[in-house]
Short mmCIF file of C-alpha atoms in Angstrom, two decimals:
data_model
loop_
_atom_site.label_atom_id
_atom_site.label_comp_id
_atom_site.label_asym_id
_atom_site.label_seq_id
_atom_site.Cartn_x
_atom_site.Cartn_y
_atom_site.Cartn_z
CA MET A 1 69.42 117.90 62.56
CA ASP A 2 67.57 120.96 63.96
CA ASP A 3 64.52 119.09 64.78
CA VAL A 4 66.50 116.34 66.73
CA THR A 5 67.44 116.92 70.54
CA PRO A 6 71.29 116.16 70.56
CA LYS A 7 72.05 113.38 72.95
CA ILE A 8 75.45 115.06 72.99
CA GLU A 9 77.36 118.36 71.72
CA THR A 10 80.80 119.07 71.71
CA VAL A 11 81.39 122.80 71.90
CA ASN A 12 85.05 123.57 70.88
CA LEU A 13 86.33 120.99 72.16
CA ASN A 14 90.22 120.92 72.00
CA LEU A 15 92.47 118.24 72.89
CA HIS A 16 95.98 117.81 72.98
CA TYR A 17 98.42 115.07 73.27
CA GLY A 18 101.33 116.61 75.01
CA GLY A 19 102.33 119.25 72.45
CA PHE A 20 100.06 117.36 69.30
CA GLN A 21 96.42 119.18 68.87
CA ALA A 22 94.53 116.02 68.19
CA LEU A 23 90.84 117.92 67.81
CA LYS A 24 90.91 121.63 67.20
CA ASP A 25 86.92 123.51 68.28
CA VAL A 26 84.81 120.41 67.18
CA CYS A 27 81.56 121.45 67.83
CA LEU A 28 79.22 118.71 66.82
CA LYS A 29 75.79 117.77 67.78
CA ILE A 30 74.77 114.20 68.02
CA PRO A 31 71.15 113.10 67.23
CA SER A 32 69.48 111.02 70.21
CA ARG A 33 68.61 107.75 68.51
CA HIS A 34 70.67 107.80 65.44
CA VAL A 35 73.51 106.31 63.86
CA THR A 36 75.94 109.36 63.40
CA ALA A 37 79.40 108.16 61.27
CA LEU A 38 82.64 109.86 61.99
CA ILE A 39 84.56 109.40 58.97
CA GLY A 40 87.97 110.37 57.90
CA PRO A 41 91.72 109.56 57.14
CA SER A 42 93.79 107.88 59.43
CA GLY A 43 95.36 110.19 62.54
CA CYS A 44 92.23 112.67 61.61
CA GLY A 45 91.13 112.40 65.06
CA LYS A 46 87.75 110.25 64.96
CA SER A 47 89.05 107.75 66.98
CA THR A 48 90.12 110.62 69.60
CA LEU A 49 86.75 112.78 69.12
CA LEU A 50 85.20 108.85 70.15
CA ARG A 51 86.50 107.97 73.21
CA SER A 52 86.71 112.17 74.27
CA LEU A 53 82.74 111.23 74.15
CA ASN A 54 83.42 108.93 77.43
CA ARG A 55 86.64 110.12 78.26
CA MET A 56 88.60 107.08 77.97
CA ASN A 57 91.04 109.38 76.50
CA ASP A 58 91.74 110.66 80.41
CA LEU A 59 93.84 106.91 80.37
CA ILE A 60 95.66 108.02 78.26
CA ASP A 61 99.16 109.86 79.51
CA GLN A 62 100.03 114.02 78.77
CA CYS A 63 96.16 114.01 77.53
CA ARG A 64 94.43 117.28 77.97
CA MET A 65 90.81 118.62 77.11
CA ALA A 66 89.48 122.37 76.79
CA GLY A 67 85.86 123.11 75.84
CA ARG A 68 82.59 121.24 76.77
CA ILE A 69 81.18 117.65 76.30
CA LEU A 70 77.55 117.70 77.01
CA VAL A 71 75.62 114.82 77.40
CA ASP A 72 72.17 115.32 78.14
CA GLY A 73 73.00 118.75 78.64
CA GLN A 74 75.37 118.34 81.71
CA ASP A 75 79.17 118.98 81.01
CA VAL A 76 81.01 115.61 81.24
CA LEU A 77 84.69 117.41 81.37
CA ASP A 78 83.31 118.32 84.63
CA PRO A 79 86.11 117.29 87.49
CA VAL A 80 83.17 116.25 89.28
CA THR A 81 81.95 113.88 86.79
CA ASP A 82 81.49 110.07 87.97
CA LEU A 83 83.56 108.72 85.40
CA ILE A 84 82.23 105.19 86.46
CA ALA A 85 78.91 105.66 85.98
CA LEU A 86 79.66 107.91 82.57
CA ARG A 87 81.23 105.16 81.05
CA ARG A 88 78.20 102.59 81.75
CA LYS A 89 75.76 105.28 80.42
CA VAL A 90 77.99 105.96 77.09
CA GLY A 91 79.53 102.69 76.91
CA MET A 92 82.07 101.38 74.25
CA VAL A 93 82.99 98.46 71.45
CA PHE A 94 86.19 98.45 70.32
CA GLN A 95 87.77 97.58 66.70
CA ARG A 96 88.55 94.06 67.46
CA PRO A 97 86.15 91.80 69.98
CA ASN A 98 87.53 91.86 73.40
CA VAL A 99 86.14 89.08 75.02
CA PHE A 100 87.25 87.64 78.50
CA ASP A 101 88.83 84.51 78.52
CA LEU A 102 85.53 83.39 80.63
CA SER A 103 82.33 81.67 80.09
CA ILE A 104 79.79 84.08 77.34
CA TYR A 105 77.28 84.21 81.00
CA ASN A 106 80.50 85.50 83.55
CA ASN A 107 81.46 87.54 80.37
CA LEU A 108 78.28 89.07 80.72
CA ARG A 109 77.59 88.58 84.32
CA PHE A 110 81.36 90.96 84.56
CA GLY A 111 80.00 93.91 83.80
CA LEU A 112 77.18 93.95 86.29
CA ARG A 113 79.10 92.92 88.70
CA ILE A 114 81.40 95.90 88.52
CA HIS A 115 78.74 98.50 87.88
CA GLY A 116 76.58 96.49 91.08
CA MET A 117 73.72 95.86 89.48
CA LEU A 118 74.33 92.15 90.28
CA ARG A 119 70.57 91.16 92.07
CA LYS A 120 69.01 87.67 92.47
CA ARG A 121 70.32 85.08 89.60
CA SER A 122 67.09 85.01 88.28
CA HIS A 123 67.54 89.24 87.44
CA ILE A 124 70.72 88.34 86.11
CA LEU A 125 69.85 85.42 83.44
CA GLU A 126 66.84 87.73 82.59
CA THR A 127 69.21 90.36 82.15
CA ILE A 128 71.29 88.07 80.34
CA GLN A 129 68.89 86.67 77.99
CA SER A 130 67.27 90.44 76.97
CA GLY A 131 71.08 91.65 76.35
CA LEU A 132 71.17 88.36 73.60
CA GLU A 133 68.13 88.95 72.40
CA GLN A 134 68.91 92.13 71.80
CA VAL A 135 72.15 91.06 69.36
CA GLY A 136 70.83 88.15 67.82
CA LEU A 137 72.50 85.66 70.01
CA TRP A 138 69.83 84.36 72.71
CA GLY A 139 68.53 81.77 70.23
CA ALA A 140 72.27 80.74 69.38
CA LEU A 141 73.49 80.21 72.75
CA LYS A 142 71.07 80.00 75.05
CA ASP A 143 72.36 76.65 75.60
CA LYS A 144 75.68 77.02 75.49
CA LEU A 145 76.07 79.71 78.37
CA HIS A 146 79.18 78.14 80.30
CA LYS A 147 81.37 77.87 77.01
CA ASN A 148 83.78 79.73 76.58
CA ALA A 149 83.48 83.10 74.79
CA ARG A 150 86.51 82.82 72.85
CA THR A 151 85.09 79.48 71.03
CA LEU A 152 82.66 82.05 69.29
CA THR A 153 83.05 83.28 65.87
CA LEU A 154 84.26 86.78 65.53
CA GLU A 155 80.84 87.75 64.56
CA GLN A 156 79.86 86.27 67.52
CA GLN A 157 82.11 87.76 69.91
CA GLN A 158 82.00 91.13 69.03
CA ARG A 159 77.50 90.74 68.97
CA LEU A 160 78.64 89.27 72.83
CA CYS A 161 80.14 92.91 73.55
CA ILE A 162 77.84 95.05 72.38
CA ALA A 163 75.69 92.79 74.33
CA ARG A 164 78.02 93.34 77.26
CA VAL A 165 77.43 97.49 76.91
CA LEU A 166 73.63 97.00 76.54
CA ILE A 167 72.64 94.87 79.93
CA LEU A 168 74.61 97.91 81.43
CA LYS A 169 71.39 100.07 80.24
CA PRO A 170 74.00 102.63 78.25
CA ASP A 171 71.86 105.43 76.63
CA VAL A 172 74.76 105.88 73.77
CA VAL A 173 77.07 102.95 72.59
CA LEU A 174 80.36 104.22 70.91
CA LEU A 175 81.55 101.80 68.51
CA ASP A 176 85.43 102.01 66.95
CA GLU A 177 85.85 100.54 64.18
CA PRO A 178 83.17 97.90 65.50
CA CYS A 179 83.39 95.37 61.95
CA SER A 180 87.11 95.69 60.77
CA ALA A 181 87.88 92.24 61.92
CA LEU A 182 84.71 90.90 60.41
CA ASP A 183 83.92 89.61 56.92
CA PRO A 184 81.25 91.09 54.85
CA ILE A 185 78.48 89.13 55.54
CA ALA A 186 78.91 89.23 59.07
CA THR A 187 79.66 93.56 58.59
CA LEU A 188 76.42 93.58 56.89
CA ARG A 189 74.76 91.37 60.07
CA ILE A 190 76.37 93.91 62.44
CA GLU A 191 75.07 96.93 60.00
CA GLU A 192 71.63 95.52 60.61
CA LEU A 193 72.06 94.93 64.48
CA LEU A 194 72.72 98.84 64.65
CA GLY A 195 69.71 100.32 62.43
CA VAL A 196 67.84 98.15 64.77
CA LEU A 197 69.38 99.47 68.22
CA THR A 198 68.29 103.06 67.16
CA GLN A 199 64.98 102.08 68.82
CA ASP A 200 66.63 102.79 71.70
CA TYR A 201 70.15 103.54 71.92
CA THR A 202 72.01 106.35 70.84
CA LEU A 203 75.16 105.41 68.17
CA VAL A 204 78.18 107.15 67.25
CA ILE A 205 80.45 104.76 64.93
CA VAL A 206 83.68 105.38 63.79
CA THR A 207 84.80 103.98 60.27
CA HIS A 208 87.71 103.22 57.83
CA ASN A 209 85.22 102.32 55.76
CA MET A 210 82.70 104.96 53.99
CA GLN A 211 80.52 102.03 52.35
CA GLN A 212 79.71 101.31 55.17
CA ALA A 213 79.33 104.90 57.17
CA ALA A 214 76.86 105.35 53.71
CA ARG A 215 74.95 102.48 54.17
CA ALA A 216 74.42 102.27 57.71
CA SER A 217 74.75 105.50 58.96
CA ASP A 218 71.92 108.30 59.49
CA TYR A 219 74.27 111.12 59.99
CA THR A 220 77.82 111.59 58.92
CA GLY A 221 80.59 113.92 60.41
CA PHE A 222 83.98 114.18 58.19
CA MET A 223 86.97 114.78 59.88
CA TYR A 224 90.50 116.00 58.59
CA LEU A 225 93.47 116.86 60.79
CA GLY A 226 91.29 117.31 63.72
CA GLN A 227 88.54 119.71 62.67
CA LEU A 228 85.11 118.64 61.49
CA ILE A 229 85.20 119.79 58.49
CA GLU A 230 81.72 118.78 57.48
CA PHE A 231 78.56 117.45 59.32
CA GLY A 232 75.29 116.40 58.11
CA GLN A 233 72.58 113.88 56.78
CA THR A 234 74.20 110.95 55.52
CA PRO A 235 72.52 110.89 52.27
CA GLN A 236 73.57 114.98 51.56
CA ILE A 237 76.66 114.11 52.54
CA PHE A 238 77.15 110.94 50.13
CA THR A 239 75.53 113.14 47.27
CA ASN A 240 75.58 117.04 47.51
CA PRO A 241 78.88 117.64 50.36
CA GLN A 242 79.04 121.29 51.21
CA GLU A 243 83.19 121.26 51.32
CA LYS A 244 85.48 120.25 48.61
CA LEU A 245 87.81 118.64 51.45
CA THR A 246 84.71 116.46 51.82
CA GLU A 247 83.91 115.55 48.61
CA ASN A 248 87.65 114.61 47.68
CA TYR A 249 87.85 112.39 50.36
CA ILE A 250 84.87 110.74 49.49
CA SER A 251 85.11 110.25 45.94
CA GLY A 252 88.76 108.85 46.84
CA HIS A 253 91.13 111.60 45.99
CA PHE A 254 92.90 111.09 48.97
CA GLY A 255 93.37 109.36 52.16
CA MET B 1 69.91 101.51 56.48
CA THR B 2 69.19 97.71 56.71
CA ARG B 3 69.57 95.66 53.10
CA GLU B 4 65.72 94.53 54.10
CA SER B 5 64.62 98.33 54.34
CA PHE B 6 66.80 99.03 51.83
CA HIS B 7 64.99 96.48 48.92
CA GLU B 8 61.86 97.33 50.87
CA HIS B 9 62.46 100.97 49.38
CA ILE B 10 63.32 99.82 46.25
CA GLN B 11 60.08 97.88 46.01
CA GLU B 12 58.12 101.46 47.23
CA LEU B 13 60.44 103.16 44.28
CA GLU B 14 58.96 100.23 41.83
CA GLN B 15 55.25 101.27 42.82
CA ASP B 16 55.85 104.74 42.44
CA VAL B 17 57.10 104.13 38.76
CA VAL B 18 54.22 102.38 38.12
CA GLY B 19 52.06 105.27 39.82
CA MET B 20 53.92 107.81 36.87
CA GLY B 21 53.12 105.15 34.61
CA GLN B 22 49.33 105.17 35.64
CA MET B 23 49.68 109.61 35.47
CA VAL B 24 51.30 109.13 31.94
CA ILE B 25 48.53 106.62 30.54
CA THR B 26 45.52 108.89 32.00
CA ALA B 27 47.27 112.12 30.34
CA ILE B 28 47.61 110.53 26.90
CA ASN B 29 43.61 109.17 27.24
CA ARG B 30 42.87 112.76 28.09
CA SER B 31 45.10 114.57 25.53
CA ILE B 32 43.37 112.00 22.54
CA GLU B 33 39.82 112.52 24.29
CA ALA B 34 40.45 116.47 23.85
CA LEU B 35 41.53 116.58 20.54
CA LYS B 36 38.34 114.55 19.58
CA ALA B 37 36.24 116.66 21.49
CA GLN B 38 38.16 119.57 20.88
CA ASP B 39 37.60 120.98 24.26
CA LEU B 40 39.81 123.61 24.56
CA ALA B 41 39.76 124.09 28.23
CA GLU B 42 40.45 120.22 29.33
CA ALA B 43 43.44 120.70 26.60
CA GLY B 44 44.86 123.83 28.85
CA ARG B 45 44.11 121.37 31.80
CA ILE B 46 46.45 119.08 30.33
CA VAL B 47 49.44 121.12 29.66
CA SER B 48 49.36 122.58 33.27
CA GLY B 49 49.10 119.01 34.42
CA ASP B 50 52.64 118.24 32.60
CA GLU B 51 54.83 119.41 35.65
CA LEU B 52 53.03 117.01 38.04
CA ILE B 53 54.16 114.33 35.90
CA ASN B 54 58.21 116.12 35.91
CA ARG B 55 57.78 116.85 39.50
CA LYS B 56 57.39 112.89 39.69
CA ARG B 57 60.26 111.97 38.40
CA TRP B 58 63.00 113.98 39.77
CA GLU B 59 61.23 112.24 43.23
CA ILE B 60 62.18 109.05 41.74
CA GLU B 61 65.51 110.54 40.29
CA GLU B 62 65.85 111.95 43.91
CA GLN B 63 65.58 108.89 45.66
CA CYS B 64 67.74 106.62 43.69
CA ILE B 65 70.59 109.45 43.72
CA SER B 66 70.46 109.10 47.40
CA LEU B 67 69.97 105.03 47.45
CA LEU B 68 72.98 104.73 44.97
CA ALA B 69 75.23 106.99 47.36
CA THR B 70 74.54 105.38 50.66
CA GLN B 71 73.53 101.71 49.86
CA TRP B 72 75.95 101.16 46.84
CA PRO B 73 73.49 98.59 45.30
CA VAL B 74 75.56 95.66 43.10
CA ALA B 75 74.19 92.84 40.40
CA THR B 76 70.58 92.85 40.16
CA ASP B 77 69.97 95.70 42.85
CA LEU B 78 72.24 98.11 40.76
CA ARG B 79 70.81 96.84 37.34
CA GLU B 80 67.29 98.12 39.20
CA MET B 81 68.40 101.63 40.02
CA ILE B 82 69.74 102.08 36.01
CA ALA B 83 66.35 100.90 35.15
CA ILE B 84 64.14 102.74 37.09
CA LEU B 85 66.30 105.94 36.34
CA ASN B 86 66.04 105.17 32.74
CA ILE B 87 62.34 104.33 32.98
CA VAL B 88 61.13 107.56 34.26
CA THR B 89 62.89 109.54 31.65
CA GLU B 90 61.13 107.55 29.39
CA LEU B 91 58.25 108.35 31.12
CA GLU B 92 58.52 111.46 31.66
CA ARG B 93 58.92 112.20 27.77
CA MET B 94 56.06 110.42 26.97
CA GLY B 95 53.79 112.67 29.52
CA ASP B 96 55.42 115.73 26.92
CA TYR B 97 53.90 114.15 24.17
CA ALA B 98 50.63 114.49 25.67
CA GLU B 99 51.27 117.86 26.45
CA GLY B 100 52.21 118.16 22.69
CA ILE B 101 48.91 116.35 21.80
CA ALA B 102 46.90 119.04 24.28
CA LYS B 103 48.87 121.92 22.53
CA ILE B 104 48.26 120.71 19.32
CA THR B 105 44.16 120.83 20.68
CA LEU B 106 44.74 124.63 21.35
CA LEU B 107 46.51 125.23 18.29
CA HIS B 108 44.04 123.41 15.81
CA GLY B 109 40.84 125.95 17.89
CA ASN B 110 37.34 125.32 17.24
CA GLU B 111 37.88 124.33 13.08
CA PRO B 112 36.55 121.29 12.42
CA LEU B 113 38.39 118.61 12.09
CA VAL B 114 39.40 117.43 8.62
CA LYS B 115 38.47 113.96 9.08
CA PRO B 116 36.97 112.29 11.80
CA LEU B 117 39.69 110.54 14.32
CA ILE B 118 39.66 106.72 14.06
CA ASP B 119 43.05 105.60 13.74
CA ILE B 120 44.55 107.69 16.31
CA PRO B 121 42.40 106.88 19.09
CA ILE B 122 43.19 103.32 17.82
CA MET B 123 46.95 104.34 18.21
CA ALA B 124 47.05 105.53 21.35
CA GLN B 125 44.73 102.91 22.82
CA LYS B 126 47.31 100.32 21.39
CA ALA B 127 50.59 102.42 22.88
CA THR B 128 48.79 103.04 25.85
CA SER B 129 48.05 99.04 26.19
CA MET B 130 51.77 97.83 25.96
CA LEU B 131 52.71 101.08 28.49
CA GLY B 132 50.79 99.26 30.70
CA ARG B 133 51.82 95.93 30.53
CA SER B 134 55.31 97.16 30.09
CA LEU B 135 55.32 98.46 33.59
CA GLU B 136 53.60 95.25 34.19
CA ALA B 137 56.50 93.63 33.15
CA PHE B 138 59.12 95.28 34.62
CA VAL B 139 56.91 94.45 38.54
CA LYS B 140 57.09 90.98 37.91
CA ARG B 141 60.00 90.59 36.21
CA ASP B 142 58.89 89.27 32.78
CA ALA B 143 61.44 89.46 30.12
CA LYS B 144 59.54 86.96 28.10
CA THR B 145 56.48 89.60 28.05
CA ALA B 146 58.51 92.68 27.33
CA GLU B 147 60.17 91.34 24.64
CA ALA B 148 56.68 90.43 22.93
CA ILE B 149 55.54 93.95 23.76
CA CYS B 150 57.95 95.03 21.72
CA GLY B 151 56.94 93.62 18.42
CA GLU B 152 53.46 94.87 18.65
CA ASP B 153 55.17 98.58 17.78
CA ASP B 154 54.97 97.72 14.09
CA GLU B 155 51.44 97.49 14.43
CA VAL B 156 51.22 100.84 16.15
CA ASP B 157 53.86 102.09 13.15
CA ARG B 158 51.32 100.63 10.29
CA LEU B 159 48.35 102.91 11.66
CA HIS B 160 51.03 105.56 11.93
CA ASP B 161 51.90 105.32 8.01
CA GLN B 162 48.10 104.72 7.26
CA VAL B 163 47.05 108.02 8.79
CA TYR B 164 50.23 109.91 7.51
CA HIS B 165 49.19 108.28 3.69
CA ASP B 166 45.51 109.16 4.08
CA LEU B 167 46.24 113.02 5.91
CA LEU B 168 48.72 113.63 2.66
CA THR B 169 46.40 112.22 0.35
CA GLY B 170 43.64 114.82 1.55
CA MET B 171 46.33 117.31 1.54
CA ILE B 172 47.12 117.06 -1.99
CA LYS B 173 43.53 116.66 -2.79
CA ASP B 174 42.47 120.07 -0.90
CA PRO B 175 45.67 122.42 -0.40
CA LYS B 176 43.34 124.00 2.00
CA THR B 177 43.19 121.67 4.20
CA ILE B 178 47.17 121.53 4.85
CA THR B 179 47.34 124.00 8.36
CA LEU B 180 44.85 121.30 9.79
CA ALA B 181 45.92 117.88 8.54
CA THR B 182 49.88 118.70 9.50
CA TYR B 183 48.25 119.04 13.29
CA LEU B 184 46.76 115.91 13.11
CA ILE B 185 50.24 114.06 11.36
CA TRP B 186 51.89 115.75 14.71
CA THR B 187 49.45 113.74 16.93
CA ALA B 188 50.12 110.60 15.21
CA HIS B 189 53.75 110.58 15.27
CA ASN B 190 53.74 112.05 18.93
CA ILE B 191 52.08 108.42 19.42
CA GLU B 192 53.98 106.55 17.23
CA ARG B 193 56.49 107.94 19.77
CA ILE B 194 55.30 107.05 22.57
CA ALA B 195 55.20 103.04 21.68
CA ASP B 196 58.77 103.36 20.73
CA ARG B 197 59.71 104.72 24.42
CA VAL B 198 57.22 101.56 25.99
CA THR B 199 59.76 99.37 23.47
CA ASN B 200 63.39 101.18 25.48
CA ILE B 201 61.07 100.53 28.82
CA CYS B 202 60.50 96.95 27.67
CA GLU B 203 64.70 96.81 26.71
CA ARG B 204 65.03 97.86 30.59
CA VAL B 205 62.88 95.11 31.75
CA VAL B 206 65.16 92.47 29.46
CA PHE B 207 67.90 94.59 31.22
CA LEU B 208 67.36 94.19 34.90
CA VAL B 209 66.32 90.32 34.43
CA THR B 210 68.72 89.00 32.15
CA GLY B 211 72.20 91.94 32.78
CA LYS B 212 72.10 91.96 29.09
CA MET B 213 71.14 94.60 26.66
CA PRO B 214 69.00 93.21 23.76
CA GLN B 215 69.33 94.57 20.51
CA VAL B 216 65.61 95.10 19.55
CA SER B 217 65.55 97.49 16.91
CA VAL B 218 61.85 97.63 16.05
CA SER B 219 61.28 101.39 14.71
CA LYS B 220 60.96 102.58 11.33
CA TYR B 221 61.73 105.78 12.61
#
């Protein structure tokens, strides 16, 4: 970790939903161009932490954050932060594929449009092709771009959602349980995709599936009751965790 | 790690196991040559060189542990990891036997050999040949060859009995030779054990390929 530049760093991050403290002094350095997994029992704060990184929690009433979240050294909790630009730079993929009831083409065009990235039609098509290629869908869908996206398999829909994020040229992609709606084979294929994407992107994944964290990530953070208990290289966390709580959780003793 | 790179990783580990096997074969051959030539300096180098074999075993084992913990292999992949862990343990012990022969050479010193070394080098040649081929069978997933190699252990046992008998006869005739002859009996015993451990590797190959533990009881000892 020491030899890798952090893409994102949280410094004493505290987050309250009203009177409930969901994150407690979280200090975390997310290495650039690697997969970082956040694991922990339900309600431990891992999704909250993930959503903080591009300030999606701002959409929740009574959410207050204190501390610092540095993305490329810039504190995104600064009130002057351009949230639209932040969410383009730090994109997000959700649990269930949330494709719009539109064609595949328009699903992808939509993001380009709202981010003012629409130019010539040929350029749009090029961008869409590159997005679909990155997620391994171009071959299957190139002749079906005007088909409704909801007719795709769940795996294809989730890949499309990832493509929709990628064509906005983010640096970081946050993934909140991206495989929970998928079967094991589709899950493995999405994990393989994550590995390929680290050539160009920094990925942070929240997962309930420890096997997935172990298999698909380079770094793992274990969270419990709003605290980051342990963070380290994934093989170290799964062979020799330094904290008893981590050991108990990954061995299935609680959670 | 993708499944593809996991499998590439396993293949690299296989090559590491073969490489470790080569280190062990070299150590065995050198230990016999050193005994034959009564080359004490070479024997000393073999003793200290065993550390490299031990280190290789730990390196491979560490990688296996990491893959087991993070990749959660099942079926053939799981059996392969178990096979590798067992094979490197066998190889490490064989390295210790080679080191043991080198230590015997040091104990023997410059005293003349009680008899010319003929059968012991043949035993070593057979044992190392079995070892090399057992690792080939491992890489090629060749259970049939692995089982056949187990049968060759009988020949090493037969040679061991012959060496033992010859040396015992010599000791009865001339009790002054007892100490030096005992060293040679230990040497023959070490090689006999190496061949036995090759049969353990072969059993692992059969387990890897078929998923069944073969009941190959080959050793008389």
